[in-house]
Amino acid sequence: MFLHSVNLWNLAFYALMVFMATLGLWDVFFGFEENKCSMSYMFEYPEYQKIELPKKLAKRYPAYELYLYGEGSYAEEHKILPLTGIPVLFLPGNAGSYKQVRSVGSIALRKAEDIDFKYHFDFFSVNFNEELVALYGGSLQKQTKFVHECIKTILKLYKGQEFAPKSVAIIGHSMGGLVARALLTLKNFKQDLINLLITQATPHVAPVLPLDRFITDFYMTVNNYWILNARHINLTTLSVAGGFRDYQVRSGLTFLPKLSHHTSALSVVSSAVPKTWVSTDHLSIVWCKQLQLTTIRAFFDLIDADTKQITQNPKKKLSVLNHHFIRHPAKHFEENPAIISDLTGTSMWVPVKVSKWTYVAYNESDKIYFTFPLANHRKIYTHVYCQSTMLDTNSWIFGCINSTSMCRQGIDLSWKAELLPTIKSLTLRLQDYPSLSHLVVYVPSIHGSKFVVDCEFFKKETRTIQLPVTHLFSFGLSSRKVLLNTSGLFYNIELLNFGQIYQAFKINVVSKCSGVKEEITSIYKLHIPWSYEDSLTIAQVPSSTEISLKLHIAQPENESQVALLKMYTSSDCQYEVTVKTSFSQILGQVVRFHGGALPAYVTSSILLAYGGQLYSLFSTGHCLEYATMLDKQAKPYKVDPFVLMIKFLLGYKWFKELWDVLLLPELDAIVLTSQSMCFPLVSLILFLFGTCTAYWGGLLSSTSVRLLSSLWLALKRPPELPKDIKMISLDLPFLTIVLIIVSWTTCGAFAILLTYLYYVFKIVHLQASLATFKNSQTVNLKHSRRNEKKSNHHKDSTVHYLHLSANDAEDSLRMHNTVINLLTWIVLLSMPSLIYWLKNLRYYFKLSPDPCKPLAFILIPTMAILGNTHTVSIKSSKLLKTTSQFPLPLAVGVIAFGVTIIGN
């Protein structure tokens, strides 16, 4: 019956929308590289020693605990307090376990053993009872206050020690990182208690799903504090994102706001972190061996030798983090590196005058210095590029000043090199070093190992190639390509017109090599100059390699640099680079950035259909099918023009002031614009997805009602259609009061669920009654029509009593099915707080604070009355025409303030 009310074209359209949504969802959940993280293992059995908290604190937070991580002999020794190491506190995130500290804690313990425990870290972890704080924000403030108490408790464990710490370092995973930032908003919190904050996959900018007002208020409080007090916040903060593998928290949300006066914050995607170079999912970011090794190396480099604690010098902290997480020069960190190096000893000096040079080192017995005179090269070339496959941490390239063939001292240029997976490379612009007379490449004496060193001089214009990306709406049918014919080692391909998050492309690099016997490796690095979200692809050539090209952060308006594809190539190969639009990845970006707004668009479509049903009831006396009204009424031109007009008017000062006086929330479209998240036609795409979801949701709900009614008839005596229609029955006030009491004393979402089940029960009962009535009718059509006329005559002549006919029952079912569809989404959005309440029921019976309680107080009486309402009584109402107009402004409001409405 539901499908019969939709024509084939509309059905084909809804099927197409499902296909497009599936493409987008597939890209988000499966369209990324395989997990290349190595698992971190414990060498000894992990132990978690519970730290005894003060009784008042334990009573105030009965669900929370503090643990110290240890293994083997370390765990045994530290069961007797006090402690002597450097404290680090791990904060788990949404539904996270305190045991997630074991990966980073175990690696730190192994590192300490390697240096005979000259320094070591004590890793603490908080047990938040695996609370769902990303879905229910009512406990975020409580967690923040508990962490403050934990920090004070931890520092007391070091009292009386010679090098007792005065602060702790914090590693926060997911929402744990936000809780750590929220510590600064507490009134009695001293900023000096934290010396370093590293967050992993933490959504700093906004909540992933703003499901209640407590989450949005918490975010607003934290971010406003950090922005307004940026000049006074000296906390060095590093935010690490997981990249496209993390579909739970998109990386754009993890980037800390860039403020000109707050330079102690860094944000980076794990795929850009040196020696990591992999994308991580939301959970693997805490155990990814490559990333945790990088983190621990940074921790040990942060130690002050005098205090044996993490340094208090903010410049050193930032230098260490830049060294390990942003650009690694393939050298051990030095706070004050020696710029001038001695080039002495019994070494060979070999002059090189050619512009392109390769040296294969194998079993070298003598040290060799290769010198490149720069005077002649400056006249022809603009840059010099050198690379080495020997990935040791020794200095390997120098610059000589005013030298003829050899020099005793040289400027160590190795600090300007960059470490890549298979090479370390250096590119210098010659005019930046006018005082250098020679470039010197050092080859140490080696035994048994083989490596290759290459250098070449070149003009920038010969190695920089512009490649405009294809149009957004080319749908992958057209492509653009460039061919690299020259035998260079390095190319920069400028990706023109690429800088928006809604753009997505596939780059295909085809390499063809001649006379190559050994396996050759090429590196393709996608470099985004306005954010640290680079990604690397390693290819064995000759080969055909596909690279996904899409962004986490859009290009700022004041940014002039373009995205680059840096290609570290082989001189024996030719490369062809092709770029074309990827329609599935564009849909993936829509889902990734705007999928959270879909419930608002679904709700808007249902409201428009419901308004159409009410109007059809007024104009024709019958309630039309939900699918028919969805097709007629759910049109984007009924909603979007109003939203665009409001956005336009808010650009005027007088209208903005009026808006603020009325205490209206900020328009979603303006928030998206400020976050550079506005897609062309995104509202239209989401509206179509929302209408499609509303259609299939309506089909599912109506089918469920029919199945439940069939089950009802199979288990119970067939009911009859009600003879007298009363909007308020005798038991209705009692039921409403009971549900309101349940909402007040337990959980609002629980009361909403009970109300929903009551409503479904009433509709299933009506559906079963209608089915029974139809089955009992005679086959005689004339007799049926005569009975219908009598029924209608009786209905028109009745003043005090209303009787329900089969047609009226069908109309009522159509209306109620629409309400059930709408109510289902409300129930789904309230489920997180219900789940949180059920999980913590052993600690407290009443959920406080309760985001759903105000909604429950409104929804319970409304649904109780609607459940007893039939179209035969509504048609006689004088307010029906006016009421039928209400869903339209509500639909507009849901789209305009979708995030705010969902969050409240």
Coordinates of C-alpha atoms in Angstrom, one line a residue, residues 52-506:
E52 CA 44.1 5.1 46.9
L53 CA 42.2 8.4 46.8
P54 CA 41.0 10.4 49.8
K55 CA 37.7 9.1 51.2
K56 CA 35.8 12.2 50.4
L57 CA 37.0 12.2 46.8
A58 CA 36.2 8.5 46.4
K59 CA 32.7 9.1 47.8
R60 CA 32.1 12.1 45.5
Y61 CA 33.2 10.2 42.4
P62 CA 32.3 6.5 43.1
A63 CA 32.5 5.5 39.4
Y64 CA 36.0 6.9 38.8
E65 CA 39.5 5.6 39.7
L66 CA 43.2 6.3 39.3
Y67 CA 45.8 3.7 38.3
L68 CA 49.6 3.5 38.0
Y69 CA 50.8 1.3 35.1
G70 CA 53.7 -1.0 35.5
E71 CA 55.3 -4.3 34.3
G72 CA 57.5 -6.9 35.9
S73 CA 60.1 -5.7 38.4
Y74 CA 59.1 -2.0 37.8
A75 CA 55.6 -2.8 39.0
E76 CA 56.8 -4.7 42.0
E77 CA 59.2 -1.9 43.1
H78 CA 56.6 0.8 42.7
K79 CA 54.0 -0.9 44.8
I80 CA 55.8 0.8 47.7
L81 CA 55.3 4.5 47.3
P82 CA 56.6 7.3 47.0
L83 CA 57.7 7.4 43.4
T84 CA 60.8 8.9 41.8
G85 CA 60.1 9.3 38.1
I86 CA 58.4 11.8 35.8
P87 CA 54.6 11.7 36.0
V88 CA 52.5 11.4 32.9
L89 CA 48.7 11.1 33.1
F90 CA 46.7 9.3 30.4
L91 CA 43.0 10.3 29.9
P92 CA 40.8 7.9 27.9
G93 CA 38.1 9.2 25.7
N94 CA 34.5 8.2 24.8
A95 CA 33.9 4.7 26.1
G96 CA 37.7 4.4 26.6
S97 CA 39.5 2.1 29.0
Y98 CA 42.2 3.2 31.5
K99 CA 44.1 0.1 30.2
Q100 CA 44.8 1.9 26.9
V101 CA 47.8 3.4 28.6
R102 CA 49.7 0.1 28.3
S103 CA 51.1 0.8 24.8
V104 CA 52.8 4.1 25.5
G105 CA 53.6 3.1 29.0
S106 CA 55.3 -0.1 27.9
I107 CA 57.4 1.6 25.2
A108 CA 58.5 4.3 27.8
L109 CA 59.6 1.5 30.2
R110 CA 61.7 -0.2 27.5
K111 CA 63.3 3.1 26.6
A112 CA 64.1 3.8 30.3
E113 CA 65.7 0.3 30.5
D114 CA 67.9 1.1 27.5
I115 CA 69.4 4.0 29.4
D116 CA 69.6 2.1 32.7
F117 CA 66.8 4.1 34.2
K118 CA 68.8 7.4 34.2
Y119 CA 65.4 8.9 33.6
H120 CA 62.0 7.1 33.6
F121 CA 58.4 8.0 33.4
D122 CA 55.5 7.0 35.7
F123 CA 52.4 6.5 33.6
F124 CA 49.1 7.0 35.4
S125 CA 45.7 6.4 33.9
V126 CA 42.1 7.5 34.9
N127 CA 39.2 5.1 34.9
F128 CA 36.2 7.0 33.7
N129 CA 34.0 3.9 33.8
E130 CA 34.0 3.9 30.0
E131 CA 31.4 6.7 29.9
L132 CA 29.9 7.7 26.6
V133 CA 30.9 11.4 26.9
A134 CA 30.9 12.0 23.2
L135 CA 27.1 11.2 23.2
Y136 CA 26.1 12.6 26.6
G137 CA 27.9 15.7 27.8
G138 CA 26.4 15.8 31.3
S139 CA 29.5 14.2 32.9
L140 CA 32.2 16.2 31.1
Q141 CA 32.4 18.8 33.9
K142 CA 32.5 16.1 36.5
Q143 CA 35.4 14.3 34.7
T144 CA 37.3 17.6 34.5
K145 CA 37.0 18.2 38.2
F146 CA 38.1 14.6 39.0
V147 CA 41.2 14.9 36.8
H148 CA 42.1 18.1 38.8
E149 CA 42.0 16.1 42.0
C150 CA 44.0 13.3 40.4
I151 CA 46.8 15.7 39.4
K152 CA 47.0 16.9 43.0
T153 CA 47.0 13.3 44.3
I154 CA 49.7 12.3 41.8
L155 CA 52.1 15.1 42.8
K156 CA 51.7 14.2 46.5
L157 CA 53.1 10.7 45.7
Y158 CA 56.5 12.4 45.0
K159 CA 56.7 14.5 48.2
G160 CA 60.1 14.4 49.9
Q161 CA 62.0 13.3 46.7
E162 CA 65.1 15.1 45.6
F163 CA 63.7 15.9 42.1
A164 CA 60.0 16.0 43.0
P165 CA 57.8 17.2 40.1
K166 CA 55.7 20.2 40.3
S167 CA 53.6 19.4 37.3
V168 CA 52.4 16.5 35.1
A169 CA 52.3 15.8 31.4
I170 CA 49.0 14.7 30.0
I171 CA 48.1 12.5 27.0
G172 CA 44.5 12.7 26.2
H173 CA 42.8 10.3 23.7
S174 CA 39.6 11.5 22.0
M175 CA 37.4 13.4 24.5
G176 CA 40.1 12.9 27.1
G177 CA 42.1 15.6 25.3
L178 CA 39.1 18.0 25.6
V179 CA 38.8 17.3 29.3
A180 CA 42.4 18.1 29.7
R181 CA 41.9 21.5 28.0
A182 CA 38.9 22.1 30.2
L183 CA 41.1 22.0 33.3
L184 CA 42.2 25.5 32.6
T185 CA 38.6 26.8 32.9
L186 CA 38.2 25.6 36.5
K187 CA 38.3 28.5 39.0
N188 CA 40.9 27.0 41.4
F189 CA 43.1 25.4 38.7
K190 CA 46.7 26.5 38.5
Q191 CA 48.0 26.3 34.9
D192 CA 51.5 25.4 36.2
L193 CA 50.2 21.9 37.1
I194 CA 50.4 20.8 33.5
N195 CA 53.7 21.1 31.6
L196 CA 52.7 19.4 28.4
L197 CA 49.5 18.3 26.7
I198 CA 49.4 15.8 23.8
T199 CA 46.0 15.0 22.5
Q200 CA 45.2 12.1 20.1
A201 CA 42.2 12.2 17.8
T202 CA 40.5 14.8 20.0
P203 CA 37.7 16.8 18.4
H204 CA 38.8 20.3 19.6
V205 CA 36.8 22.5 17.2
A206 CA 33.3 21.1 17.7
P207 CA 31.6 17.9 18.9
V208 CA 31.2 15.1 16.4
L209 CA 27.5 14.8 17.2
P210 CA 26.0 17.7 19.3
L211 CA 23.3 15.5 20.8
D212 CA 22.7 17.6 23.9
R213 CA 23.1 21.1 25.1
F214 CA 25.7 20.0 27.8
I215 CA 28.1 19.0 25.1
T216 CA 27.7 22.2 23.1
D217 CA 27.9 24.4 26.2
F218 CA 31.0 22.6 27.3
Y219 CA 32.7 23.1 24.0
M220 CA 31.7 26.7 24.0
T221 CA 33.1 27.3 27.4
V222 CA 36.5 25.6 26.7
N223 CA 37.1 27.1 23.2
N224 CA 36.0 30.6 24.3
Y225 CA 38.3 30.5 27.3
W226 CA 41.3 29.4 25.2
I227 CA 40.6 32.1 22.6
L228 CA 40.0 34.9 25.0
N229 CA 43.0 34.0 27.3
A230 CA 45.4 32.9 24.5
R231 CA 48.0 35.5 25.6
H232 CA 48.1 34.1 29.1
I233 CA 48.1 30.4 28.2
N234 CA 51.6 29.1 28.1
L235 CA 50.7 25.4 27.9
T236 CA 52.5 23.7 25.0
T237 CA 49.9 21.6 23.2
L238 CA 50.2 19.1 20.4
S239 CA 47.1 17.7 18.7
V240 CA 47.6 14.5 16.6
A241 CA 44.8 13.4 14.2
G242 CA 44.4 10.0 12.7
G243 CA 43.7 11.0 9.1
F244 CA 41.1 9.5 6.8
R245 CA 41.2 6.1 8.6
D246 CA 39.6 7.7 11.6
Y247 CA 35.9 8.0 10.4
Q248 CA 34.7 8.6 14.0
V249 CA 36.5 11.9 14.4
R250 CA 37.4 13.7 11.2
S251 CA 40.8 15.3 11.3
G252 CA 39.5 18.8 10.6
L253 CA 37.9 18.8 14.1
T254 CA 41.3 18.1 15.8
F255 CA 43.1 21.2 14.6
L256 CA 43.6 23.7 17.4
P257 CA 42.6 27.3 16.4
K258 CA 45.5 29.2 14.9
L259 CA 45.9 32.4 16.8
S260 CA 48.7 34.9 16.0
H261 CA 49.5 35.4 19.7
H262 CA 49.3 31.7 20.6
T263 CA 52.3 30.0 19.1
S264 CA 52.7 27.1 21.6
A265 CA 50.1 24.9 19.8
L266 CA 50.7 22.4 17.0
S267 CA 48.3 20.3 15.1
V268 CA 49.3 17.5 12.8
V269 CA 47.8 14.4 11.0
S270 CA 49.6 11.1 11.8
S271 CA 50.3 10.5 8.1
A272 CA 52.5 13.6 8.2
V273 CA 54.4 12.6 11.4
P274 CA 58.1 11.6 10.6
K275 CA 58.9 8.0 11.2
T276 CA 55.1 7.3 11.5
W277 CA 53.7 8.2 8.0
V278 CA 50.5 6.2 8.5
S279 CA 46.9 7.0 9.0
T280 CA 45.4 5.6 12.1
D281 CA 41.8 4.8 13.1
H282 CA 40.2 6.2 16.2
L283 CA 41.4 3.3 18.4
S284 CA 44.7 2.3 16.8
I285 CA 46.1 5.8 17.4
V286 CA 46.7 4.8 21.1
W287 CA 48.5 1.6 20.2
C288 CA 50.1 2.4 16.8
K289 CA 53.8 1.5 17.5
Q290 CA 55.2 4.0 15.0
L291 CA 53.3 6.9 16.6
Q292 CA 53.9 5.8 20.2
L293 CA 57.7 5.4 19.5
T294 CA 57.7 9.0 18.2
T295 CA 55.8 10.2 21.2
I296 CA 58.2 8.6 23.7
R297 CA 61.3 9.8 21.8
A298 CA 59.9 13.3 22.2
F299 CA 59.2 12.8 25.9
F300 CA 62.8 11.7 26.6
D301 CA 64.2 14.7 24.6
L302 CA 62.0 17.0 26.7
I303 CA 63.8 16.0 29.9
D304 CA 65.8 18.8 31.7
A305 CA 69.1 17.2 32.8
D306 CA 69.2 19.5 35.9
T307 CA 65.7 19.0 37.3
K308 CA 65.3 15.4 35.8
Q309 CA 61.8 16.5 34.9
I310 CA 60.2 17.8 31.7
T311 CA 61.7 21.1 30.8
Q312 CA 59.8 24.3 31.7
N313 CA 61.4 26.1 28.7
P314 CA 58.5 26.6 26.2
K315 CA 60.9 27.2 23.3
K316 CA 62.6 23.9 23.9
K317 CA 59.2 22.1 24.1
L318 CA 58.1 23.5 20.8
S319 CA 61.5 22.7 19.2
V320 CA 61.3 19.1 20.4
L321 CA 57.7 18.7 19.1
N322 CA 58.6 20.2 15.8
H323 CA 61.6 18.0 15.5
H324 CA 59.7 14.7 16.1
F325 CA 56.2 15.5 14.7
I326 CA 56.6 18.1 12.0
R327 CA 60.0 18.0 10.2
H328 CA 62.7 15.5 11.2
P329 CA 66.2 16.2 9.8
A330 CA 67.4 12.6 10.3
K331 CA 69.5 13.7 13.3
H332 CA 69.1 13.4 17.0
F333 CA 67.5 16.4 18.7
E334 CA 69.9 19.0 20.0
E335 CA 68.7 22.1 21.8
N336 CA 71.6 24.2 20.5
P337 CA 73.0 22.4 17.6
A338 CA 76.5 23.2 16.4
I339 CA 76.2 25.1 13.1
I340 CA 80.0 25.0 12.4
S341 CA 81.5 21.5 12.1
D342 CA 85.1 20.4 11.8
L343 CA 86.0 18.7 8.6
T344 CA 89.3 17.2 9.5
G345 CA 91.0 13.8 9.8
T346 CA 92.6 11.5 7.3
S347 CA 90.0 11.8 4.6
M348 CA 89.9 11.9 0.8
W349 CA 88.7 15.1 -0.9
V350 CA 87.2 14.5 -4.3
P351 CA 86.2 17.5 -6.4
V352 CA 83.0 17.1 -8.5
K353 CA 82.3 19.6 -11.3
V354 CA 79.3 18.0 -13.1
S355 CA 75.8 19.2 -12.5
K356 CA 74.4 15.7 -11.8
W357 CA 76.3 13.1 -9.7
T358 CA 75.6 9.7 -8.2
Y359 CA 77.9 7.7 -5.9
V360 CA 77.3 4.1 -4.8
A361 CA 79.1 3.4 -1.5
Y362 CA 79.9 -0.2 -0.6
N363 CA 82.6 -1.4 1.9
E364 CA 84.3 1.9 1.9
S365 CA 87.5 1.8 4.0
D366 CA 88.2 5.6 3.9
K367 CA 86.1 8.7 4.6
I368 CA 85.5 10.7 1.5
Y369 CA 84.5 14.3 1.1
F370 CA 83.0 15.2 -2.3
T371 CA 83.2 18.9 -3.0
F372 CA 80.9 20.8 -5.4
P373 CA 82.2 24.3 -6.4
L374 CA 79.2 26.6 -6.6
A375 CA 80.6 29.6 -8.5
N376 CA 79.9 28.2 -12.0
H377 CA 76.7 26.5 -11.0
R378 CA 75.2 29.8 -9.7
K379 CA 75.3 31.2 -13.2
I380 CA 73.2 28.5 -14.7
Y381 CA 71.1 26.9 -11.9
T382 CA 68.9 28.2 -9.1
H383 CA 68.7 25.1 -6.8
V384 CA 70.7 22.1 -5.7
Y385 CA 69.1 18.8 -4.5
C386 CA 70.9 16.0 -2.7
Q387 CA 69.6 12.7 -1.2
S388 CA 71.1 9.8 0.6
T389 CA 69.8 6.3 1.3
M390 CA 71.9 6.0 4.4
L391 CA 69.5 6.9 7.2
D392 CA 71.9 7.3 10.0
T393 CA 71.8 10.3 12.3
N394 CA 75.3 11.7 11.4
S395 CA 75.9 14.9 9.6
W396 CA 76.4 14.3 5.9
I397 CA 76.2 17.6 4.0
F398 CA 78.1 20.8 4.6
G399 CA 78.8 24.2 3.1
C400 CA 82.3 25.7 2.9
I401 CA 83.0 29.5 2.9
N402 CA 85.7 31.0 0.7
S403 CA 87.5 27.7 0.1
T404 CA 89.3 26.5 -3.0
S405 CA 89.2 22.7 -2.9
M406 CA 88.9 21.7 0.8
C407 CA 88.0 23.4 4.1
R408 CA 88.7 22.6 7.7
Q409 CA 85.3 23.8 8.9
G410 CA 81.9 23.9 7.3
I411 CA 78.4 24.9 8.0
D412 CA 76.4 21.8 8.9
L413 CA 73.5 21.8 6.4
S414 CA 72.2 18.4 7.6
W415 CA 69.9 20.2 10.0
K416 CA 68.0 21.5 7.0
A417 CA 67.5 18.1 5.5
E418 CA 64.2 16.1 5.7
L419 CA 63.8 12.5 6.6
L420 CA 61.6 10.4 4.3
P421 CA 60.9 6.6 4.5
T422 CA 63.7 5.5 2.3
I423 CA 65.9 8.6 1.9
K424 CA 67.0 11.8 3.6
S425 CA 66.9 14.8 1.2
L426 CA 68.0 18.4 1.1
T427 CA 67.0 21.1 -1.3
L428 CA 68.8 24.5 -1.2
R429 CA 68.1 27.7 -3.1
L430 CA 71.6 28.9 -4.1
Q431 CA 70.8 32.6 -3.7
D432 CA 70.0 32.0 0.0
Y433 CA 73.6 31.0 0.6
P434 CA 75.8 33.6 -1.3
S435 CA 78.7 33.2 1.1
L436 CA 79.1 29.4 0.3
S437 CA 81.9 28.6 -2.1
H438 CA 81.5 24.8 -2.0
L439 CA 79.0 22.2 -1.1
V440 CA 80.5 19.1 0.6
V441 CA 78.9 15.7 0.8
Y442 CA 80.4 13.3 3.4
V443 CA 80.6 9.6 2.8
P444 CA 81.8 7.7 6.0
S445 CA 83.8 4.5 6.0
I446 CA 81.4 1.5 6.0
H447 CA 81.7 -2.2 6.0
G448 CA 79.0 -4.6 4.6
S449 CA 76.3 -2.0 4.0
K450 CA 75.5 -0.3 0.7
F451 CA 73.9 3.1 0.1
V452 CA 73.6 5.6 -2.7
V453 CA 74.1 9.4 -2.7
D454 CA 72.8 11.6 -5.4
C455 CA 73.1 15.3 -6.1
E456 CA 72.0 17.5 -9.0
F457 CA 71.8 21.2 -9.8
F458 CA 68.6 22.5 -11.6
K459 CA 66.5 25.5 -12.5
K460 CA 63.4 25.8 -10.5
E461 CA 61.1 26.3 -13.5
T462 CA 62.3 22.9 -15.0
R463 CA 61.2 21.0 -11.9
T464 CA 58.0 22.9 -11.1
I465 CA 55.1 21.8 -13.2
Q466 CA 51.5 23.2 -13.0
L467 CA 48.7 20.7 -13.2
P468 CA 45.1 22.3 -12.9
V469 CA 42.7 19.8 -11.4
T470 CA 39.5 18.8 -13.2
H471 CA 36.2 20.5 -12.6
L472 CA 34.0 19.4 -9.7
F473 CA 31.1 18.3 -12.0
S474 CA 33.2 16.5 -14.6
F475 CA 32.3 13.3 -12.6
G476 CA 35.6 11.6 -13.6
L477 CA 34.7 11.6 -17.3
S478 CA 37.6 13.9 -18.2
S479 CA 41.2 14.0 -16.9
R480 CA 44.4 16.1 -17.1
K481 CA 47.9 14.8 -17.3
V482 CA 51.5 15.8 -17.4
L483 CA 54.5 13.8 -18.6
L484 CA 57.9 14.0 -16.8
N485 CA 60.4 13.3 -19.6
T486 CA 63.6 14.7 -18.0
S487 CA 65.9 12.5 -15.9
G488 CA 65.5 14.5 -12.7
L489 CA 65.5 13.3 -9.1
F490 CA 62.9 15.6 -7.8
Y491 CA 59.7 17.4 -9.1
N492 CA 57.1 19.7 -7.7
I493 CA 53.7 19.4 -9.3
E494 CA 51.5 22.4 -8.4
L495 CA 47.9 21.3 -8.1
L496 CA 46.1 24.4 -9.2
N497 CA 42.5 25.3 -8.2
F498 CA 42.6 22.7 -5.4
G499 CA 41.9 24.0 -2.0
Q500 CA 38.3 23.2 -0.9
I501 CA 37.1 20.3 1.2
Y502 CA 34.4 19.4 -1.2
Q503 CA 36.9 18.6 -3.9
A504 CA 38.2 15.1 -4.3
F505 CA 40.4 13.5 -7.0
K506 CA 42.2 10.4 -8.0

